[in-house]
Structures are given as structure tokens and as C-alpha cells.
């Protein structure tokens, strides 16, 4: 099992968070700065994850390959490495302070 999915499987109640920095998405984002630089815009998405049931693994693989065709010929993802996620943007600190 991949290290990431080991962490997801061990997380109580399937809680998870994904942080994306501007520099990861946009060419030249953050002016070429480090994505951990506080001046670089970030969004945190929070939610829960759960393992894909065995009967859904073929569908999950099809969805992965449709989005990332290079994964079609690779057999590096095992059945227990598929997780489904229910995600939502985290409340901003500005909204929380208001």
C-alpha cells in the first residue's frame, strides 16, 4: 500500500486536508517563490475519505485513466490504494473572524 493511502487508512473518521499553493497551479505563480512562502496564495480543502469498495475499483481505475492516460499501462496502483473523497473548501480565517 502506498504511504499516502496508509496515512488515509489510519486517519480517524477518514478526515483529510489537501493544501494547494498558487505556484503549483499557475506557470510563474507566486513570482517563482517557494510555495511555502506566506505571500503565496493557498487554498485548503477539507473533508473525509473512505476506501473504494472492491466492486468500485474498476470504475475508479477507469476514471483515473480517463484523466491521466499514462496510468493505463502501469500497474502500480493496487485495489486498496483507491479512496473516494468528499471535499469542501475550508472556511477562511477572514470569514471566521467576521
Short mmCIF file of C-alpha atoms in Angstrom, two decimals:
data_model
loop_
_atom_site.label_atom_id
_atom_site.label_comp_id
_atom_site.label_asym_id
_atom_site.label_seq_id
_atom_site.Cartn_x
_atom_site.Cartn_y
_atom_site.Cartn_z
CA UNK A 1 0.00 0.00 0.00
CA UNK A 2 1.26 3.46 -0.93
CA UNK A 3 2.40 5.62 2.01
CA UNK A 4 -0.31 8.22 1.29
CA UNK A 5 -3.07 5.63 1.40
CA UNK A 6 -1.56 4.15 4.56
CA UNK A 7 -1.99 7.57 6.16
CA UNK A 8 -5.58 7.89 4.86
CA UNK A 9 -6.46 4.42 6.13
CA UNK A 10 -5.08 5.24 9.59
CA UNK A 11 -6.85 8.59 9.94
CA UNK A 12 -9.78 8.55 12.39
CA UNK A 13 -13.13 9.06 10.67
CA UNK A 14 -11.34 9.44 7.33
CA UNK A 15 -10.60 13.14 7.91
CA UNK A 16 -8.22 14.68 5.40
CA UNK A 17 -6.98 18.00 4.10
CA UNK A 18 -5.38 19.00 0.82
CA UNK A 19 -3.41 22.25 0.52
CA UNK A 20 -2.73 23.68 -2.93
CA UNK A 21 -0.42 26.64 -3.45
CA UNK A 22 -0.78 29.12 -6.31
CA UNK A 23 2.71 28.21 -7.52
CA UNK A 24 1.62 24.59 -8.03
CA UNK A 25 -1.14 25.51 -10.48
CA UNK A 26 -0.08 28.59 -12.41
CA UNK A 27 3.06 28.95 -14.51
CA UNK A 28 5.17 31.52 -12.72
CA UNK A 29 2.70 31.56 -9.81
CA UNK A 30 3.98 33.39 -6.72
CA UNK A 31 6.64 35.04 -8.86
CA UNK A 32 8.76 31.89 -8.79
CA UNK A 33 8.76 31.90 -4.99
CA UNK A 34 8.71 28.90 -2.69
CA UNK A 35 5.15 27.51 -2.32
CA UNK A 36 5.60 27.66 1.46
CA UNK A 37 6.29 31.42 1.33
CA UNK A 38 3.48 33.14 3.29
CA UNK A 39 2.94 35.58 0.39
CA UNK A 40 1.98 32.71 -1.93
CA UNK A 41 -1.80 32.23 -2.17
CA UNK A 42 -3.07 28.89 -0.89
CA UNK A 43 -6.37 27.08 -0.64
CA UNK A 44 -7.10 24.30 1.83
CA UNK A 45 -9.77 21.76 1.02
CA UNK A 46 -11.02 19.59 3.88
CA UNK A 47 -13.27 16.59 4.01
CA UNK A 48 -13.36 12.89 4.50
CA UNK A 49 -12.00 9.95 2.58
CA UNK A 50 -13.05 6.34 2.50
CA UNK A 51 -11.71 3.29 0.70
CA UNK A 52 -13.39 2.50 -2.60
CA UNK A 53 -15.30 -0.77 -2.14
CA UNK A 54 -13.99 -3.74 -4.17
CA UNK A 55 -16.91 -3.54 -6.61
CA UNK A 56 -15.98 0.09 -7.42
CA UNK A 57 -12.26 -0.37 -8.10
CA UNK A 58 -12.69 -0.95 -11.86
CA UNK A 59 -14.73 2.25 -12.14
CA UNK A 60 -12.13 4.16 -10.07
CA UNK A 61 -9.33 2.90 -12.32
CA UNK A 62 -11.34 3.91 -15.41
CA UNK A 63 -11.80 7.41 -14.01
CA UNK A 64 -8.09 7.68 -13.19
CA UNK A 65 -7.02 6.53 -16.67
CA UNK A 66 -9.56 8.82 -18.37
CA UNK A 67 -7.96 11.80 -16.62
CA UNK A 68 -4.35 10.52 -16.75
CA UNK A 69 -3.96 8.17 -19.77
CA UNK A 70 -0.31 7.42 -18.95
CA UNK A 71 -1.54 5.46 -15.91
CA UNK A 72 -3.34 2.95 -18.17
CA UNK A 73 -0.30 0.80 -18.87
CA UNK A 74 1.07 0.97 -15.35
CA UNK A 75 0.14 -1.49 -12.65
CA UNK A 76 1.50 0.47 -9.71
CA UNK A 77 -1.85 1.21 -8.07
CA UNK A 78 -3.33 -1.69 -6.14
CA UNK A 79 -7.00 -2.11 -5.27
CA UNK A 80 -6.54 -0.96 -1.67
CA UNK A 81 -4.95 2.31 -2.86
CA UNK A 82 -8.22 3.76 -4.21
CA UNK A 83 -10.00 6.21 -1.95
CA UNK A 84 -13.07 8.36 -2.59
CA UNK A 85 -13.09 11.87 -1.16
CA UNK A 86 -15.89 14.20 -0.11
CA UNK A 87 -14.21 17.61 -0.05
CA UNK A 88 -15.20 21.22 0.58
CA UNK A 89 -13.21 24.47 0.82
CA UNK A 90 -12.07 25.19 4.36
CA UNK A 91 -13.55 28.32 5.94
CA UNK A 92 -11.18 31.24 5.51
CA UNK A 93 -9.68 32.90 8.55
CA UNK A 94 -11.10 36.22 7.34
CA UNK A 95 -14.63 34.77 7.28
CA UNK A 96 -14.12 33.16 10.68
CA UNK A 97 -13.03 36.50 12.19
CA UNK A 98 -16.11 38.35 10.87
#
